[in-house]
Amino acid sequence: MTALVLGSSVVPVAIGIVMALATMVLVFAFLMLSGDNRTRLEKRLTGFGVGDGTSDEDDPFAPREQQLAETRVLQDLVGVTGRLADRVGLLNRVEEKLEQADLPLRPPEALFFYLAGVVIIFLGGLLLLSPPVALVLTVLAAIGPAAWLELRRVRRLRKFEMQLPDVLNLLAGSMRAGFSFAQGLEAVAEEATEPSARELQRVFAESRLGRPIEDAMEDSANRMHSVDLLWAVMAIRIQREVGGNLAEILDTVAQTMTQRERLRHEILALTAEGRLSAWILGIFPPTFGLILYAVQPDYMKALFEHTIGIVALGVSAVMAIFGFFWLRKVMTIEV
């Protein structure tokens, strides 16, 4: 009898979790696998030299955003979402994060489908499961894509930071070989890997349009949130004003970046235990509550049906969140 009751309480929760995970997996798979949105005729004609002969990878200014809303109704809803997000100042932040994560999506469409997915999971949980489970699944659906986007963005920015010393060394070597700064930048852009290659190609393309290279590099540094690149731009500006050996200056800046990166890794190793404790503190309470609700739902219902239980949940949640962010703050050391 106990096993039967346990099975009947676990099955709905398992169904809800599987439904939420399946929805997020489908969304992520669609975003990752959706590639070039040219028509079939355009793709076939490209092989015969029809068109401009360039690809999105070669042209840093090529439009890379993909249109997900095909019908008129979806386009209208996406437009309303974009206008509302623009009013509250959210659209620019979403656009910046999508660009930093290298996701070719239009910000209004990304916001609309994100909100639509959260609403669908919430309504599905209410109809098929219980309200507490629906609330938990909605929170997971809201946090999942945002966390994935932030993780992808941070990884790309960190990869750019790690590639920057090698890029500066290559640039310095090109200048020693007789190239000008612009020629060396073009050569390094062709040899570098992503994400440095795309950023350098964009800088070089802007310089060919008449913009100063220093300004284009400064915009790239702001776009990639790279303090190290800002240092390099500052060194280039100083060299342009007072003169000097630019190749040697770039080597010195690259060496400083390498030493700072080594120090960052040492700090990460020393603070690993504290950062792990912060994540355990943040993940354990909701996970334990969900397991307890699946095993003994009567215990958890008492917390939602009585005032003292609701107060206890609120106080516990506030303390857990405060402890998580406090530990993260203590373990975060800027270099």
XYZ file of N, CA and C in Angstrom, residues 29-247:
657
model
N 17.371 22.923 -28.882
C 17.730 22.241 -30.128
C 17.333 23.071 -31.336
N 16.162 23.701 -31.256
C 15.722 24.547 -32.364
C 16.640 25.743 -32.539
N 17.055 26.352 -31.443
C 17.945 27.510 -31.532
C 19.318 27.122 -32.043
N 19.804 25.956 -31.653
C 21.154 25.564 -32.051
C 21.194 25.032 -33.483
N 20.127 24.349 -33.920
C 20.134 23.727 -35.230
C 19.590 24.618 -36.325
N 18.895 25.682 -35.939
C 18.362 26.573 -36.962
C 19.521 27.347 -37.572
N 19.784 27.105 -38.812
C 20.943 27.702 -39.457
C 20.554 28.792 -40.414
N 21.106 28.729 -41.594
C 20.901 29.774 -42.574
C 19.444 29.797 -42.995
N 18.821 30.968 -42.977
C 17.414 31.085 -43.304
C 17.193 31.585 -44.729
N 18.157 31.342 -45.629
C 17.939 31.687 -47.022
C 16.988 30.677 -47.653
N 16.378 31.074 -48.734
C 15.484 30.178 -49.438
C 16.287 29.093 -50.139
N 15.585 28.024 -50.528
C 16.269 26.916 -51.190
C 16.859 27.359 -52.528
N 16.160 28.227 -53.248
C 16.656 28.710 -54.525
C 17.945 29.500 -54.351
N 17.988 30.357 -53.306
C 19.195 31.148 -53.071
C 20.377 30.261 -52.728
N 20.124 29.218 -51.938
C 21.211 28.313 -51.569
C 21.762 27.583 -52.785
N 20.879 27.159 -53.705
C 21.329 26.421 -54.875
C 22.056 27.338 -55.858
N 21.605 28.588 -55.970
C 22.248 29.524 -56.879
C 23.605 29.987 -56.375
N 23.830 29.892 -55.058
C 25.113 30.311 -54.510
C 26.263 29.500 -55.087
N 26.018 28.224 -55.316
C 27.060 27.374 -55.884
C 27.452 27.748 -57.294
N 26.587 28.469 -58.009
C 26.890 28.893 -59.371
C 27.390 30.329 -59.437
N 27.697 30.937 -58.260
C 28.251 32.271 -58.248
C 27.227 33.366 -58.320
N 25.938 33.055 -58.154
C 24.904 34.062 -58.182
C 24.812 34.704 -56.816
N 24.828 36.003 -56.748
C 24.807 36.710 -55.475
C 26.105 37.439 -55.262
N 26.312 37.840 -54.022
C 27.504 38.636 -53.738
C 28.739 37.796 -53.510
N 28.546 36.459 -53.406
C 29.709 35.585 -53.280
C 30.314 35.551 -51.913
N 29.678 36.143 -50.938
C 30.205 36.140 -49.576
C 29.242 35.408 -48.682
N 29.760 34.899 -47.574
C 28.943 34.204 -46.597
C 28.864 35.025 -45.334
N 27.968 34.647 -44.448
C 27.816 35.352 -43.184
C 29.080 35.284 -42.354
N 29.810 34.155 -42.480
C 31.020 34.039 -41.683
C 32.102 35.000 -42.164
N 32.118 35.288 -43.490
C 33.137 36.172 -44.022
C 32.803 37.640 -43.838
N 31.537 37.977 -43.780
C 31.117 39.365 -43.676
C 30.656 39.653 -42.260
N 31.405 40.410 -41.485
C 31.007 40.667 -40.102
C 29.777 41.535 -39.992
N 29.381 42.203 -41.071
C 28.209 43.060 -41.032
C 26.989 42.394 -41.665
N 27.106 41.133 -42.067
C 25.968 40.452 -42.673
C 24.874 40.254 -41.644
N 23.598 40.397 -42.016
C 22.506 40.192 -41.066
C 22.416 38.732 -40.665
N 22.587 38.454 -39.401
C 22.644 37.084 -38.909
C 21.391 36.683 -38.148
N 20.507 37.641 -37.842
C 19.332 37.319 -37.071
C 18.377 36.464 -37.891
N 17.803 35.466 -37.254
C 16.882 34.580 -37.916
C 15.458 34.925 -37.498
N 14.550 34.903 -38.469
C 13.166 35.238 -38.193
C 12.416 33.967 -37.841
N 11.982 33.876 -36.582
C 11.253 32.703 -36.109
C 9.754 32.847 -36.297
N 9.243 34.059 -36.235
C 7.807 34.290 -36.377
C 7.477 34.442 -37.859
N 6.816 33.435 -38.421
C 6.512 33.440 -39.840
C 5.109 33.965 -40.130
N 4.151 33.687 -39.272
C 2.773 34.093 -39.528
C 2.547 35.538 -39.094
N 1.466 36.133 -39.630
C 1.169 37.532 -39.326
C 0.815 37.710 -37.849
N 0.068 36.752 -37.289
C -0.330 36.864 -35.881
C 0.891 36.845 -34.978
N 1.810 35.911 -35.239
C 3.017 35.840 -34.418
C 3.863 37.103 -34.568
N 3.926 37.622 -35.780
C 4.696 38.844 -35.983
C 4.100 40.020 -35.222
N 2.759 40.089 -35.185
C 2.117 41.165 -34.415
C 2.400 41.019 -32.927
N 2.302 39.777 -32.428
C 2.583 39.549 -31.008
C 4.045 39.859 -30.673
N 4.930 39.484 -31.581
C 6.348 39.791 -31.375
C 6.571 41.300 -31.367
N 5.877 42.010 -32.246
C 6.007 43.465 -32.273
C 5.539 44.116 -30.985
N 4.409 43.641 -30.452
C 3.911 44.176 -29.179
C 4.907 43.896 -28.062
N 5.453 42.672 -28.045
C 6.444 42.322 -27.027
C 7.684 43.204 -27.117
N 8.126 43.465 -28.351
C 9.296 44.307 -28.532
C 9.065 45.740 -28.072
N 7.877 46.278 -28.363
C 7.591 47.655 -27.947
C 7.499 47.771 -26.432
N 6.868 46.789 -25.794
C 6.782 46.822 -24.338
C 8.168 46.680 -23.701
N 8.989 45.778 -24.245
C 10.337 45.599 -23.702
C 11.185 46.848 -23.919
N 10.966 47.523 -25.045
C 11.726 48.746 -25.309
C 11.331 49.861 -24.348
N 10.072 49.911 -23.971
C 9.620 50.950 -23.038
C 10.271 50.806 -21.666
N 10.432 49.580 -21.211
C 11.020 49.353 -19.891
C 12.543 49.231 -19.946
N 13.138 49.407 -21.132
C 14.583 49.345 -21.261
C 15.164 47.950 -21.268
N 14.343 46.949 -21.555
C 14.821 45.569 -21.535
C 15.354 45.121 -22.887
N 14.880 45.723 -23.954
C 15.223 45.251 -25.293
C 16.717 45.402 -25.573
N 17.300 46.525 -25.184
C 18.724 46.740 -25.437
C 19.592 45.752 -24.666
N 19.180 45.440 -23.442
C 19.963 44.487 -22.655
C 19.887 43.083 -23.252
N 18.700 42.699 -23.715
C 18.565 41.385 -24.349
C 19.380 41.324 -25.637
N 19.337 42.407 -26.409
C 20.124 42.445 -27.647
C 21.615 42.321 -27.358
N 22.076 42.989 -26.312
C 23.492 42.913 -25.948
C 23.883 41.500 -25.528
N 23.045 40.856 -24.729
C 23.358 39.500 -24.280
C 23.328 38.508 -25.437
N 22.365 38.649 -26.353
C 22.313 37.764 -27.512
C 23.541 37.938 -28.393
N 23.984 39.173 -28.562
C 25.175 39.431 -29.374
C 26.422 38.883 -28.699
N 26.519 39.043 -27.394
C 27.676 38.520 -26.681
C 27.682 37.001 -26.663
N 26.510 36.380 -26.654
C 26.425 34.923 -26.692
C 26.508 34.367 -28.102
N 26.561 35.250 -29.122
C 26.649 34.858 -30.523
C 25.435 34.022 -30.939
N 24.254 34.488 -30.562
C 23.009 33.847 -30.969
C 22.336 34.729 -32.017
N 22.156 34.223 -33.236
C 21.558 35.039 -34.299
C 20.041 35.115 -34.180
N 19.559 35.750 -33.136
C 18.120 35.873 -32.885
C 17.755 37.335 -32.727
N 16.560 37.680 -33.159
C 16.054 39.032 -32.937
C 15.572 39.136 -31.497
N 15.946 40.199 -30.791
C 15.557 40.323 -29.376
C 14.052 40.234 -29.134
N 13.183 40.893 -29.921
C 11.741 40.759 -29.652
C 11.244 39.326 -29.780
N 11.732 38.594 -30.770
C 11.304 37.210 -30.948
C 11.826 36.321 -29.824
N 13.066 36.539 -29.417
C 13.619 35.752 -28.318
C 12.806 35.968 -27.044
N 12.449 37.221 -26.755
C 11.637 37.514 -25.572
C 10.259 36.886 -25.679
N 9.640 36.991 -26.844
C 8.276 36.480 -27.001
C 8.224 34.967 -26.812
N 9.105 34.235 -27.473
C 9.063 32.777 -27.368
C 9.500 32.309 -25.982
N 10.364 33.060 -25.335
C 10.736 32.733 -23.957
C 9.530 32.862 -23.032
N 8.821 33.993 -23.109
C 7.642 34.201 -22.270
C 6.528 33.221 -22.625
N 6.360 32.945 -23.922
C 5.325 32.002 -24.331
C 5.603 30.607 -23.780
N 6.868 30.190 -23.791
C 7.206 28.885 -23.234
C 6.932 28.796 -21.746
N 7.249 29.865 -21.011
C 6.989 29.869 -19.573
C 5.488 29.789 -19.291
N 4.701 30.556 -20.041
C 3.246 30.543 -19.835
C 2.657 29.173 -20.176
N 3.106 28.553 -21.254
C 2.590 27.241 -21.649
C 2.900 26.196 -20.584
N 4.114 26.224 -20.054
C 4.466 25.260 -19.010
C 3.641 25.499 -17.757
N 3.397 26.753 -17.401
C 2.587 27.052 -16.220
C 1.146 26.566 -16.390
N 0.550 26.857 -17.540
C -0.832 26.412 -17.774
C -0.917 24.894 -17.874
N 0.079 24.281 -18.520
C 0.084 22.824 -18.591
C 0.229 22.179 -17.227
N 1.045 22.789 -16.366
C 1.183 22.260 -15.010
C -0.096 22.396 -14.208
N -0.805 23.514 -14.387
C -2.071 23.693 -13.680
C -3.133 22.704 -14.152
N -3.160 22.424 -15.442
C -4.183 21.533 -15.987
C -3.876 20.064 -15.723
N -2.614 19.684 -15.809
C -2.254 18.272 -15.703
C -1.761 17.884 -14.320
N -1.233 18.851 -13.560
C -0.638 18.547 -12.269
C -1.264 19.434 -11.208
N -0.580 19.592 -10.088
C -1.082 20.416 -8.991
C -0.450 21.805 -9.042
N -1.071 22.803 -8.401
C -0.493 24.167 -8.420
C 0.928 24.256 -7.889
N 1.294 23.588 -6.768
C 2.694 23.691 -6.329
C 3.692 23.174 -7.356
N 3.345 22.038 -7.992
C 4.245 21.499 -9.010
C 4.307 22.432 -10.214
N 3.161 23.011 -10.570
C 3.141 23.959 -11.687
C 4.023 25.169 -11.384
N 4.001 25.629 -10.141
C 4.832 26.775 -9.757
C 6.314 26.424 -9.850
N 6.674 25.248 -9.376
C 8.076 24.825 -9.436
C 8.533 24.696 -10.881
N 7.699 24.080 -11.731
C 8.063 23.916 -13.133
C 8.174 25.262 -13.846
N 7.305 26.198 -13.467
C 7.376 27.537 -14.074
C 8.672 28.238 -13.698
N 9.067 28.098 -12.445
C 10.335 28.703 -12.017
C 11.506 28.081 -12.780
N 11.476 26.755 -12.935
C 12.547 26.091 -13.685
C 12.552 26.527 -15.144
N 11.365 26.658 -15.734
C 11.278 27.081 -17.135
C 11.742 28.520 -17.314
N 11.521 29.355 -16.283
C 11.951 30.756 -16.376
C 13.453 30.886 -16.164
N 14.008 30.075 -15.284
C 15.438 30.189 -14.970
C 16.296 29.466 -16.001
N 15.801 28.330 -16.528
C 16.604 27.499 -17.423
C 17.169 28.220 -18.640
N 16.322 28.776 -19.516
C 16.872 29.461 -20.700
C 17.753 30.649 -20.354
N 17.362 31.426 -19.323
C 18.172 32.582 -18.934
C 19.546 32.135 -18.433
N 19.566 31.054 -17.640
C 20.845 30.548 -17.148
C 21.698 30.004 -18.286
N 21.061 29.321 -19.239
C 21.804 28.795 -20.386
C 22.393 29.922 -21.225
N 21.609 30.982 -21.458
C 22.104 32.128 -22.213
C 23.266 32.807 -21.489
N 23.134 32.969 -20.177
C 24.208 33.606 -19.407
C 25.461 32.744 -19.417
N 25.294 31.416 -19.308
C 26.449 30.520 -19.337
C 27.152 30.584 -20.692
N 26.370 30.577 -21.764
C 26.958 30.668 -23.103
C 27.663 32.013 -23.290
N 27.054 33.085 -22.792
C 27.647 34.414 -22.924
C 28.960 34.505 -22.144
N 28.953 34.036 -20.912
C 30.154 34.112 -20.072
C 31.274 33.263 -20.660
N 30.936 32.093 -21.169
C 31.967 31.235 -21.756
C 32.596 31.894 -22.982
N 31.775 32.542 -23.792
C 32.314 33.201 -24.984
C 33.202 34.384 -24.594
N 32.775 35.167 -23.614
C 33.591 36.294 -23.176
C 34.904 35.818 -22.555
N 34.824 34.745 -21.769
C 36.050 34.216 -21.158
C 36.992 33.654 -22.224
N 36.427 33.020 -23.241
C 37.262 32.492 -24.320
C 37.954 33.630 -25.063
N 37.234 34.728 -25.253
C 37.838 35.896 -25.898
C 38.978 36.452 -25.053
N 38.767 36.530 -23.749
C 39.815 37.033 -22.854
C 41.044 36.138 -22.886
N 40.844 34.835 -22.937
C 41.979 33.906 -22.949
C 42.731 33.953 -24.277
N 42.037 34.253 -25.366
C 42.700 34.323 -26.666
C 43.425 35.645 -26.885
N 43.087 36.665 -26.116
C 43.601 38.008 -26.380
C 45.129 38.114 -26.289
N 45.811 37.515 -25.285
C 47.288 37.610 -25.287
C 47.924 37.026 -26.535
N 47.422 35.877 -27.003
C 47.970 35.282 -28.229
C 47.707 36.180 -29.438
N 46.530 36.810 -29.468
C 46.212 37.716 -30.576
C 47.184 38.894 -30.601
N 47.456 39.463 -29.435
C 48.394 40.598 -29.376
C 49.809 40.169 -29.739
N 50.201 38.979 -29.322
C 51.537 38.490 -29.706
C 51.638 38.283 -31.215
N 50.581 37.735 -31.814
C 50.581 37.573 -33.270
C 50.625 38.928 -33.977
N 49.886 39.876 -33.434
C 49.878 41.211 -34.027
C 51.261 41.864 -33.929
N 51.897 41.699 -32.780
C 53.247 42.246 -32.613
C 54.238 41.563 -33.561
N 54.103 40.245 -33.714
C 54.982 39.541 -34.644
C 54.779 39.966 -36.082
N 53.546 40.231 -36.459
C 53.264 40.694 -37.822
C 53.900 42.058 -38.076
N 53.845 42.923 -37.057
C 54.448 44.255 -37.232
C 55.961 44.156 -37.308
N 56.563 43.228 -36.576
C 58.016 43.046 -36.680
C 58.401 42.515 -38.061
N 57.469 41.759 -38.687
C 57.753 41.212 -40.015
C 57.602 42.251 -41.120
N 57.186 43.469 -40.780
C 57.105 44.524 -41.766
C 55.705 44.969 -42.116
N 54.679 44.349 -41.507
C 53.310 44.756 -41.775
C 52.998 46.054 -41.029
N 52.074 46.821 -41.590
C 51.534 47.948 -40.838
C 50.549 47.426 -39.797
N 50.075 48.320 -38.937
C 49.134 47.885 -37.894
C 47.851 47.342 -38.516
N 47.325 48.034 -39.536
C 46.093 47.579 -40.183
C 46.313 46.258 -40.918
N 47.445 46.122 -41.611
C 47.730 44.870 -42.310
C 47.920 43.719 -41.326
N 48.611 44.003 -40.222
C 48.778 42.968 -39.208
C 47.460 42.555 -38.596
N 46.566 43.525 -38.383
C 45.249 43.211 -37.835
C 44.464 42.325 -38.787
N 44.542 42.608 -40.070
C 43.852 41.772 -41.056
C 44.421 40.359 -41.079
N 45.750 40.243 -41.034
C 46.378 38.919 -41.043
C 46.007 38.115 -39.806
N 46.001 38.758 -38.642
C 45.636 38.059 -37.403
C 44.168 37.657 -37.422
N 43.303 38.497 -37.992
C 41.879 38.168 -38.077
C 41.648 36.925 -38.921
N 42.482 36.723 -39.950
C 42.339 35.532 -40.787
C 42.855 34.282 -40.093
N 43.824 34.431 -39.208
C 44.439 33.272 -38.555
C 43.784 32.927 -37.217
N 43.130 33.888 -36.589
C 42.576 33.660 -35.255
C 41.351 32.758 -35.329
N 40.953 32.248 -34.168
C 39.759 31.416 -34.051
C 38.644 32.222 -33.378
N 37.449 31.666 -33.417
C 36.317 32.342 -32.788
C 36.470 32.319 -31.265
N 36.020 33.364 -30.580
C 35.306 34.549 -31.086
C 36.214 35.711 -31.493
N 37.538 35.543 -31.334
C 38.427 36.653 -31.659
C 38.386 36.986 -33.147
N 38.260 35.973 -33.991
C 38.289 36.207 -35.431
C 37.170 37.133 -35.872
N 35.977 36.875 -35.393
C 34.844 37.694 -35.814
C 34.975 39.134 -35.321
N 35.431 39.322 -34.096
C 35.589 40.671 -33.568
C 36.671 41.434 -34.327
N 37.779 40.781 -34.643
C 38.849 41.450 -35.381
C 38.421 41.755 -36.812
N 37.673 40.844 -37.430
C 37.160 41.116 -38.772
C 36.225 42.324 -38.767
N 35.436 42.429 -37.727
C 34.538 43.584 -37.633
C 35.329 44.876 -37.439
N 36.364 44.831 -36.610
C 37.203 46.012 -36.408
C 37.868 46.422 -37.712
N 38.412 45.438 -38.437
C 39.088 45.754 -39.691
C 38.107 46.293 -40.729
N 36.908 45.730 -40.790
C 35.913 46.212 -41.743
C 35.508 47.648 -41.437
N 35.360 47.970 -40.155
C 35.024 49.347 -39.793
C 36.153 50.309 -40.143
N 37.393 49.850 -39.977
C 38.524 50.719 -40.332
C 38.581 50.966 -41.831
N 38.212 49.988 -42.635
C 38.194 50.172 -44.091
C 37.108 51.150 -44.517
N 36.081 51.293 -43.694
C 35.031 52.262 -43.992
C 35.390 53.674 -43.533
N 36.586 53.843 -42.981
C 37.051 55.173 -42.610
C 37.047 55.465 -41.128
N 36.681 54.502 -40.311
C 36.661 54.745 -38.878
C 38.035 54.466 -38.295
N 38.502 55.279 -37.340
C 39.793 54.998 -36.704
C 39.806 53.615 -36.050
N 40.925 52.909 -36.197
C 41.033 51.554 -35.659
C 40.882 51.551 -34.142
N 41.444 52.586 -33.489
C 41.349 52.641 -32.033
C 39.892 52.718 -31.572
N 39.072 53.510 -32.260
C 37.658 53.617 -31.880
C 36.927 52.296 -32.116
N 37.237 51.634 -33.230
C 36.590 50.346 -33.509
C 36.997 49.299 -32.482
N 38.270 49.297 -32.081
C 38.721 48.349 -31.072
C 38.120 48.661 -29.704
N 37.948 49.936 -29.408
C 37.329 50.308 -28.134
C 35.873 49.851 -28.080
N 35.149 49.983 -29.197
C 33.779 49.477 -29.239
C 33.750 47.958 -29.071
N 34.708 47.274 -29.670
C 34.792 45.819 -29.504
C 35.056 45.451 -28.051
N 35.918 46.214 -27.386
C 36.200 45.952 -25.971
C 34.953 46.164 -25.119
N 34.201 47.227 -25.404
C 32.970 47.460 -24.653
C 31.925 46.391 -24.956
N 31.870 45.960 -26.195
C 30.908 44.936 -26.583
C 31.217 43.596 -25.914
N 32.493 43.266 -25.774
C 32.909 42.000 -25.180
C 33.232 42.137 -23.692
N 33.021 43.337 -23.117
C 33.301 43.575 -21.697
C 34.733 43.162 -21.355
N 35.669 43.558 -22.193
C 37.060 43.158 -22.029
C 37.879 44.337 -21.519
N 38.261 44.291 -20.248
C 39.132 45.321 -19.686
C 40.534 45.219 -20.276
N 40.960 43.987 -20.559
C 42.293 43.801 -21.132
C 42.405 44.459 -22.505
N 41.394 44.314 -23.321
C 41.433 44.951 -24.645
C 41.399 46.471 -24.519
N 40.676 46.982 -23.527
C 40.694 48.427 -23.290
C 42.103 48.905 -22.944
N 42.841 48.097 -22.165
C 44.228 48.438 -21.867
C 45.056 48.484 -23.149
N 44.845 47.500 -24.022
C 45.590 47.473 -25.276
C 45.263 48.699 -26.135
N 43.991 49.065 -26.180
C 43.592 50.248 -26.951
C 44.229 51.508 -26.356
N 44.256 51.585 -25.036
C 44.890 52.741 -24.385
C 46.382 52.809 -24.717
N 47.041 51.651 -24.742
C 48.460 51.636 -25.093
C 48.673 52.066 -26.541
N 47.779 51.642 -27.423
C 47.898 52.030 -28.835
C 47.698 53.536 -28.995
N 46.730 54.088 -28.275
C 46.490 55.532 -28.356
C 47.700 56.323 -27.853
N 48.285 55.864 -26.753
C 49.457 56.553 -26.214
C 50.616 56.491 -27.195
N 50.801 55.309 -27.814
C 51.892 55.170 -28.782
C 51.675 56.078 -29.979
N 50.412 56.236 -30.418
C 50.137 57.114 -31.551
C 50.456 58.572 -31.216
N 50.323 58.946 -29.955
C 50.541 60.337 -29.561
C 52.014 60.644 -29.265
N 52.683 59.742 -28.555
C 54.059 60.029 -28.117
C 55.087 59.232 -28.895
N 54.686 58.247 -29.698
C 55.624 57.444 -30.461
C 56.162 56.277 -29.651
N 57.007 55.492 -30.274
C 57.580 54.327 -29.608
C 57.413 53.077 -30.446
N 57.963 51.979 -29.923
C 57.890 50.690 -30.604
C 56.569 50.020 -30.229
N 55.602 50.026 -31.152
C 54.282 49.483 -30.855
C 54.327 47.975 -30.647
N 55.174 47.276 -31.409
C 55.278 45.827 -31.244
C 55.742 45.468 -29.841
